[in-house]
XYZ file of C-alpha atoms in Angstrom:
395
model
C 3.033 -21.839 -31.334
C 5.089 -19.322 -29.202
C 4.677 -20.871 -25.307
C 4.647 -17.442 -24.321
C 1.204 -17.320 -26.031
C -0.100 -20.553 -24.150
C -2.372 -19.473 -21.108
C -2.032 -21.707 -18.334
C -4.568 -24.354 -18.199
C -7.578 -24.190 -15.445
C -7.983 -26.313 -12.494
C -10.142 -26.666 -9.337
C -6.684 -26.047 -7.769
C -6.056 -23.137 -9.447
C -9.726 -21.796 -8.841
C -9.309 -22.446 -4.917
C -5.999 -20.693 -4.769
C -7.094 -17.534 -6.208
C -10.258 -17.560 -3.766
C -7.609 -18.499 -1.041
C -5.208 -15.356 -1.754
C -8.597 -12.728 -2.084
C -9.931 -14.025 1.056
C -6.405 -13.768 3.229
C -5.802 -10.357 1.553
C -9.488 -9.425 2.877
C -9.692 -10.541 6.232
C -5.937 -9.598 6.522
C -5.656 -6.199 4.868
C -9.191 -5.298 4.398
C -9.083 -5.276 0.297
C -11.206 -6.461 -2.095
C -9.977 -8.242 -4.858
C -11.800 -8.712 -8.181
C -8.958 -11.303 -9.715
C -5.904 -13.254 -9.221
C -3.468 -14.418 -11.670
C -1.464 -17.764 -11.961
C 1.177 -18.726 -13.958
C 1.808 -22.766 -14.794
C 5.509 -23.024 -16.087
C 6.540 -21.093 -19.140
C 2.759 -20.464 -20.308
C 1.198 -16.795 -19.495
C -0.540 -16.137 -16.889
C -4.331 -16.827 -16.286
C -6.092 -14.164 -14.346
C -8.878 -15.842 -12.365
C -11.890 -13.763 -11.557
C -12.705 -13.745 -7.852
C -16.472 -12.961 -5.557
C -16.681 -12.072 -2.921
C -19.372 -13.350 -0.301
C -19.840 -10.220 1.733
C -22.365 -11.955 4.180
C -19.851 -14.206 5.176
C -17.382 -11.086 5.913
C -16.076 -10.324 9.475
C -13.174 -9.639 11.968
C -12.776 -13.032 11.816
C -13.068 -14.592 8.954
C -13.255 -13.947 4.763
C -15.014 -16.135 2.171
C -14.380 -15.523 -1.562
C -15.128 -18.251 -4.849
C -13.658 -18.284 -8.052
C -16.124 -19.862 -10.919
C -14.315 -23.444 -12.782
C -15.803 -23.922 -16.132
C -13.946 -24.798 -19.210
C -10.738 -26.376 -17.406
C -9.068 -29.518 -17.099
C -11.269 -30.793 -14.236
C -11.840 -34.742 -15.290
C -15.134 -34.464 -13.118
C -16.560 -31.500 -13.822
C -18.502 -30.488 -16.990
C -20.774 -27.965 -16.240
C -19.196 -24.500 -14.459
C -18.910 -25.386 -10.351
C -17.875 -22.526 -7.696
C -15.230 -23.034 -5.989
C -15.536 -21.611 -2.456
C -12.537 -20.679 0.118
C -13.217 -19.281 3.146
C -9.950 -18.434 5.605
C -10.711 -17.639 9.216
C -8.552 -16.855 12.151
C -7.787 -19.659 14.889
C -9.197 -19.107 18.252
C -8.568 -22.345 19.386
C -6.430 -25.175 18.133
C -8.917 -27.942 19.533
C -10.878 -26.647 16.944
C -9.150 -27.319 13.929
C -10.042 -31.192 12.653
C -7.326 -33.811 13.040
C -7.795 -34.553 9.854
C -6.556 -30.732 8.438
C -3.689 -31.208 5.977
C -0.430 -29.040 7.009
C 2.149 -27.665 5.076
C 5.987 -27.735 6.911
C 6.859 -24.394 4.952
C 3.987 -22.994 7.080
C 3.242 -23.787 10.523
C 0.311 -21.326 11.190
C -2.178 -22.834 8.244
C -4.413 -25.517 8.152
C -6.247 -26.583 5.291
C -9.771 -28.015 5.300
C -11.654 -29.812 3.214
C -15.973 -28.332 3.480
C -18.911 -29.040 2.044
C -18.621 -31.287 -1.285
C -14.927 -31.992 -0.887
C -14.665 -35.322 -0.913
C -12.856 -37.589 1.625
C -10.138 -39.873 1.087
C -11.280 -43.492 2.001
C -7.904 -45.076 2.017
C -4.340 -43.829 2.384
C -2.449 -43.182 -0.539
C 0.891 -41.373 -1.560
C -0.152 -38.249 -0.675
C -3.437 -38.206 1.179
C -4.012 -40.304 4.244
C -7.778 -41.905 5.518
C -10.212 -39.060 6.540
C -8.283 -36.395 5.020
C -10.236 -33.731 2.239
C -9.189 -34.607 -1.427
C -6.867 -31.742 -1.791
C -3.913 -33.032 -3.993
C -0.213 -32.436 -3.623
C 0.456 -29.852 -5.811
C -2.900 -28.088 -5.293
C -2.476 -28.036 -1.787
C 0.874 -26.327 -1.930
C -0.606 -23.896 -4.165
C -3.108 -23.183 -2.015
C -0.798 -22.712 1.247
C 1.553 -19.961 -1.145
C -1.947 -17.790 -1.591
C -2.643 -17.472 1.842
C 1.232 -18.001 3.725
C 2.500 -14.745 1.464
C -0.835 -12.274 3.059
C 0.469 -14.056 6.442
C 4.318 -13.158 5.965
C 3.567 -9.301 4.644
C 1.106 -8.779 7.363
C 2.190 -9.617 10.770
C 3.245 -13.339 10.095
C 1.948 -15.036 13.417
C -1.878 -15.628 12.729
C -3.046 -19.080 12.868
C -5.655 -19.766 10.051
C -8.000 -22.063 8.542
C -8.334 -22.282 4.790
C -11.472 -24.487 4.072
C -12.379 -25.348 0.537
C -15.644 -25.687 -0.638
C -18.220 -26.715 -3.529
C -21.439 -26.214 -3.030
C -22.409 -28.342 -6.243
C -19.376 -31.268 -5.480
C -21.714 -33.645 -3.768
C -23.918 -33.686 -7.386
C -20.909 -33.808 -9.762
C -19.507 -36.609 -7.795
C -22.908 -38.356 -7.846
C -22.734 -38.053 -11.595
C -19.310 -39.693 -12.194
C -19.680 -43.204 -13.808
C -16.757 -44.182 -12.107
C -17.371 -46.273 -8.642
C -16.427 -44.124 -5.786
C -14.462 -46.624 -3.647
C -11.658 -44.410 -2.539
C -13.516 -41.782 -1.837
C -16.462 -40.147 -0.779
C -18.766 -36.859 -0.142
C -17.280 -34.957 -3.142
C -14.604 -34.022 -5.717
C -11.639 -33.668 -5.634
C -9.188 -30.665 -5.623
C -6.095 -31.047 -8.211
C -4.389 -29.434 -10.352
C -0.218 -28.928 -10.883
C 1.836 -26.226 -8.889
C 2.532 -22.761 -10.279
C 2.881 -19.126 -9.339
C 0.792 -17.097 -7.765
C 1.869 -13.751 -8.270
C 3.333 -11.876 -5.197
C 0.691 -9.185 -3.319
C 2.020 -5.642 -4.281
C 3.566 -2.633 -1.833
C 0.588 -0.436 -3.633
C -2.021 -2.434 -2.363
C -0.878 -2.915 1.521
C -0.109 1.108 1.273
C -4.022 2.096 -0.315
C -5.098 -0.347 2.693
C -3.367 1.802 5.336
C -4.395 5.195 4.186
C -7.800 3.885 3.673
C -7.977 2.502 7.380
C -6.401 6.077 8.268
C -8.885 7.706 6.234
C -12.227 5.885 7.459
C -10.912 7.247 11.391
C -10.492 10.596 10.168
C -13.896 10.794 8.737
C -15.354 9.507 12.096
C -13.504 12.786 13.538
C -10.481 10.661 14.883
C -7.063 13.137 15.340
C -5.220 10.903 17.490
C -4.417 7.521 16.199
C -3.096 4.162 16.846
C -0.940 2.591 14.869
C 0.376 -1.009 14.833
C 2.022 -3.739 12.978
C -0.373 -6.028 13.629
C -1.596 -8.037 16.659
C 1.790 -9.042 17.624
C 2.356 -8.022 21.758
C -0.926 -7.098 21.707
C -1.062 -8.499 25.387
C 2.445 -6.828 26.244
C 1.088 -3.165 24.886
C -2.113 -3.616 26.463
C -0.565 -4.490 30.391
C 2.150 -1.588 30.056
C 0.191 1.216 28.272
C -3.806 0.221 29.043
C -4.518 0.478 25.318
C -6.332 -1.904 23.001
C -5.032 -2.600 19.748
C -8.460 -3.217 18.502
C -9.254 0.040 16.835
C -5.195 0.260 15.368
C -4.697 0.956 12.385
C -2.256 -2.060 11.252
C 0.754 -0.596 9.052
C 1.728 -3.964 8.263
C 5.653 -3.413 7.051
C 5.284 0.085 6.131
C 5.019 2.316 9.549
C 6.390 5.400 7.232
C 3.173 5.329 4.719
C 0.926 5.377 8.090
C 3.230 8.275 9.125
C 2.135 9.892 5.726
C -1.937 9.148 6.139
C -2.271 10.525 9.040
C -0.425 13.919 8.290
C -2.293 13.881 5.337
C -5.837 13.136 7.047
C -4.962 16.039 9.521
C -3.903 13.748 12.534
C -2.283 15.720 15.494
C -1.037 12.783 17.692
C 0.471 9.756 16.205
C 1.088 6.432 18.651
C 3.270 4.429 16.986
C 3.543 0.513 19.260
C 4.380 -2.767 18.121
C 7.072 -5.895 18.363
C 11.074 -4.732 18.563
C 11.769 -6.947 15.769
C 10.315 -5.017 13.255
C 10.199 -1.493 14.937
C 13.483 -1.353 15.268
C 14.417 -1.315 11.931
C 13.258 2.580 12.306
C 16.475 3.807 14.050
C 18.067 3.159 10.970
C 15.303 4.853 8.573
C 14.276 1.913 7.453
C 10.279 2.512 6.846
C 9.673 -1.181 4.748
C 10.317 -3.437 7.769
C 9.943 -6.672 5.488
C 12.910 -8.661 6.119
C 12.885 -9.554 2.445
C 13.093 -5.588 1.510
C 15.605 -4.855 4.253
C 16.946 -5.844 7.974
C 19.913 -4.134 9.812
C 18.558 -5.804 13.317
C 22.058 -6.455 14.195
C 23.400 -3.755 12.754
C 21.433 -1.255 14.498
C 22.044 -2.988 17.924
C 25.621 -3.482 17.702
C 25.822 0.227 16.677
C 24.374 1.062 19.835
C 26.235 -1.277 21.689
C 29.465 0.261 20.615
C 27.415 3.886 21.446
C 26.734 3.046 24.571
C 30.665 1.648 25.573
C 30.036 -1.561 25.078
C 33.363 -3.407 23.897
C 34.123 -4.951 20.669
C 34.359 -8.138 21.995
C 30.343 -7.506 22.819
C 29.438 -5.926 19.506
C 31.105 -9.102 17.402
C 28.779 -11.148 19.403
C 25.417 -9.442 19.248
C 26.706 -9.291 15.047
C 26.540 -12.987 15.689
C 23.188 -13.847 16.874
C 20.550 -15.067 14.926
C 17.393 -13.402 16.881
C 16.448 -10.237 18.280
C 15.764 -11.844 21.858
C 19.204 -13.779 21.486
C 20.306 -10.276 21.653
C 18.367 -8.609 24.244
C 19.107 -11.678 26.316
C 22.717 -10.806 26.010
C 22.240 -6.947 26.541
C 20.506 -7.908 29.494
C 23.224 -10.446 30.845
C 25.670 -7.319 30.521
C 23.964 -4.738 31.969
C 23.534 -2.339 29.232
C 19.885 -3.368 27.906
C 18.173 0.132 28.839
C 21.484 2.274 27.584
C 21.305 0.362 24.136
C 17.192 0.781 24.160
C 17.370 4.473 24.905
C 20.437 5.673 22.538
C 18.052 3.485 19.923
C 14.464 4.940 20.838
C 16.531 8.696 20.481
C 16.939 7.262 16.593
C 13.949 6.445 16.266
C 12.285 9.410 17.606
C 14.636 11.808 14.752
C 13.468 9.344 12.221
C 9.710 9.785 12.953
C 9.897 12.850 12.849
C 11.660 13.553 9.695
C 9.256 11.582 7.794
C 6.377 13.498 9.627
C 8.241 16.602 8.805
C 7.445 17.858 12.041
C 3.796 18.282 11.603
C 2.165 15.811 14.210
C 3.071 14.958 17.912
C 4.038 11.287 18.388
C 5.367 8.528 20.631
C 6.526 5.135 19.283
C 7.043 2.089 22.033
C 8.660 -1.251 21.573
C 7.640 -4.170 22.789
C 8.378 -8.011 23.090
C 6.876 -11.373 23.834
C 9.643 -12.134 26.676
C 11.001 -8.722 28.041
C 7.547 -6.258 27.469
C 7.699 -2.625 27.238
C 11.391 -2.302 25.979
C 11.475 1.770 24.959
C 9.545 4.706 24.223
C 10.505 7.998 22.522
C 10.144 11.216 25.067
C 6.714 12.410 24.043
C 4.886 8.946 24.326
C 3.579 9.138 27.961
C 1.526 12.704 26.697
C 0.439 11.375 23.642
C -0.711 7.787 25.254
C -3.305 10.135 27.151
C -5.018 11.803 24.043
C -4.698 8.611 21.932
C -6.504 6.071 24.651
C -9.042 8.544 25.358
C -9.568 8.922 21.688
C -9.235 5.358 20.605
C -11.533 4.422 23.346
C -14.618 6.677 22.068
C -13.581 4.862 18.662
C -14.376 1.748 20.139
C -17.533 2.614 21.803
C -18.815 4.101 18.150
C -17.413 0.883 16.527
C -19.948 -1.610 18.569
């Protein structure tokens, strides 16, 4: 038989995964998924149907399951749900010692819940007191949910816990003796791919967060990457990024939803790392889609007189705080921020074609409000006031 006709095999792994990815997409995009596929080796890919426990919905936390029955589970023989539920980090204290991490991804931790079992002994791969979440499944699992983290604002700290509520039964049905572990079954299953989260469904999730303002009434938005500098924003401009709109990587589709919608002021905040990228007319900030961080700068070092010697070494660095570091050791920060926010500014409003007001501000963790474009200041004052009354109908 053709392998290319070979669907990849089932596993509890492969069942928590695909409840991992729908519930990092939903509590990180606000989208619903109804499947997920996953591809083992050469064979074609198995889509994996995913529900969605609305209930268990919030700001802070998603919970999907996926349905094993008919895989290679050794344990289970009747269909079992398998339950993830990913939920923001408030407080590290919080998170058991007993979490598994993944190196590749210092923000997760995975958790084993109800009928997981626990390892009763150390072994290769899983130590005393930790869920039974093998090797390859676990690494699975941390690709679902670290991709949502890296195309959304990449800083969250999360908690993926896997679930069964049936795992405490099927374990109590096994004839084998349960000596190395307890309290469940076990999550295996070998590593694959989990296909990558497409630019068509972060976009539809911006215009539909534009959208649902604009049929409250809202003309004056907010618009963020995500929580990043939320702090910073909120001490220099006295605006909450709560009621944002998060553009993710793609500030120039939330340009085009708001026009759209009818919005008359646009304010556009957010970390320098990825704004930046504007003065160049880049409007995907991903860094695997595009950078010119160091490009851009050194441009404007060289606009602003810096010398060549000083443009080969902001080319150099590795960071953009390495480089407003240096720009600040020189002198020239503000002259390089200002010929940059002018950039910006004609970028913004080419892709708004002229048909909103807007101001854009930068903004990072060590330095704070970096730049803003002319008009900011004026459309701050509409957008707070706005954004505000947002909040207030929100509660």
């Amino acid at each position: 038989m053709d392998p290319s006709f070979v669907i990849s095999p089932l596993t509890t792994g492969d069942c928590a995964a695909a409840a991992a990815r729908a519930a990092a997409v939903c509590l990180l995009f606000k989208t619903d998924y109804e499947y997920v596929s996953i591809q083992h080796g050469n064979n074609s890919p198995r889509t994996i149907s995913v529900y969605q426990v609305s209930s268990a919905c919030n700001e802070d936390s998603a919970h999907y399951y996926a349905i094993m029955e008919g895989g290679s589970a050794p344990d289970i023989r009747e269909k079992a749900e398998i339950h993830v539920t990913v939920s923001k980090i408030k407080n590290l204290y919080d998170v058991s010692d007993n979490a598994h991490i993944d190196m590749r991804y210092g923000n997760l931790f995975l958790c084993g819940g109800d009928g997981i079992g626990t390892s009763q002994m150390d072994t290769a791969d899983i130590k005393k007191g930790e869920p039974l979440i093998e090797k390859d499944a676990r690494k699975l699992i941390f690709d679902a949910v670290g991709e949502a983290c890296e195309i959304s604002d990449g800083a969250q700290l999360l908690e993926i816990t896997v679930s069964c509520p049936d795992g405490m039964m099927i374990a109590a049905k096994q004839t084998m003796g349960q000596t190395m572990f307890t309290g469940g079954i076990t999550i295996l299953g070998d590593y694959g791919k989990i296909f990558r989260i497409h630019q068509r469904e972060i976009t539809s999730s911006i215009a539909d967060q534009v959208k649902k303002q604009a049929n409250l009434g809202v003309k004056n938005f907010l618009v963020a990457p995500g929580n990043y500098c939320a702090k910073e924003i909120n001490d220099s401009l006295h605006v909450s990024l709560k009621t944002a709109v998060r553009c993710f990587n793609y500030p120039g589709d939330a340009i085009d939803a708001v026009v759209a919608n009818g919005g008359e002021n646009l304010l556009l905040v957010g970390n320098v790392g990825k704004l930046v990228k504007l003065a160049a007319g880049i409007m995907n900030t991903n860094s695997y889609a595009s950078d010119g961080r160091r490009e851009i700068f050194s441009a404007h070092t060289a606009i602003v007189g810096g010398t060549s010697s000083q443009v080969r070494t902001v080319m150099g660095c590795d960071t953009t705080d390495e480089i407003l570091a240096l720009l600040d050791s020189w002198g020239i920060r503000d002259k390089v921020m200002s010929s940059i926010m002018s950039e910006i500014s004609n970028a913004v409003y080419r892709r708004s074609r002229g048909k909103l007001k807007f101001g854009v501000a930068l903004f990072s963790k060590e330095f704070g409000l970096l730049g803003q474009t002319a008009d900011t200041k004026n459309v701050l004052v509409k957008v707070s006031q706005e954004q505000y009354a947002l909040s207030l109908k929100l509660k």
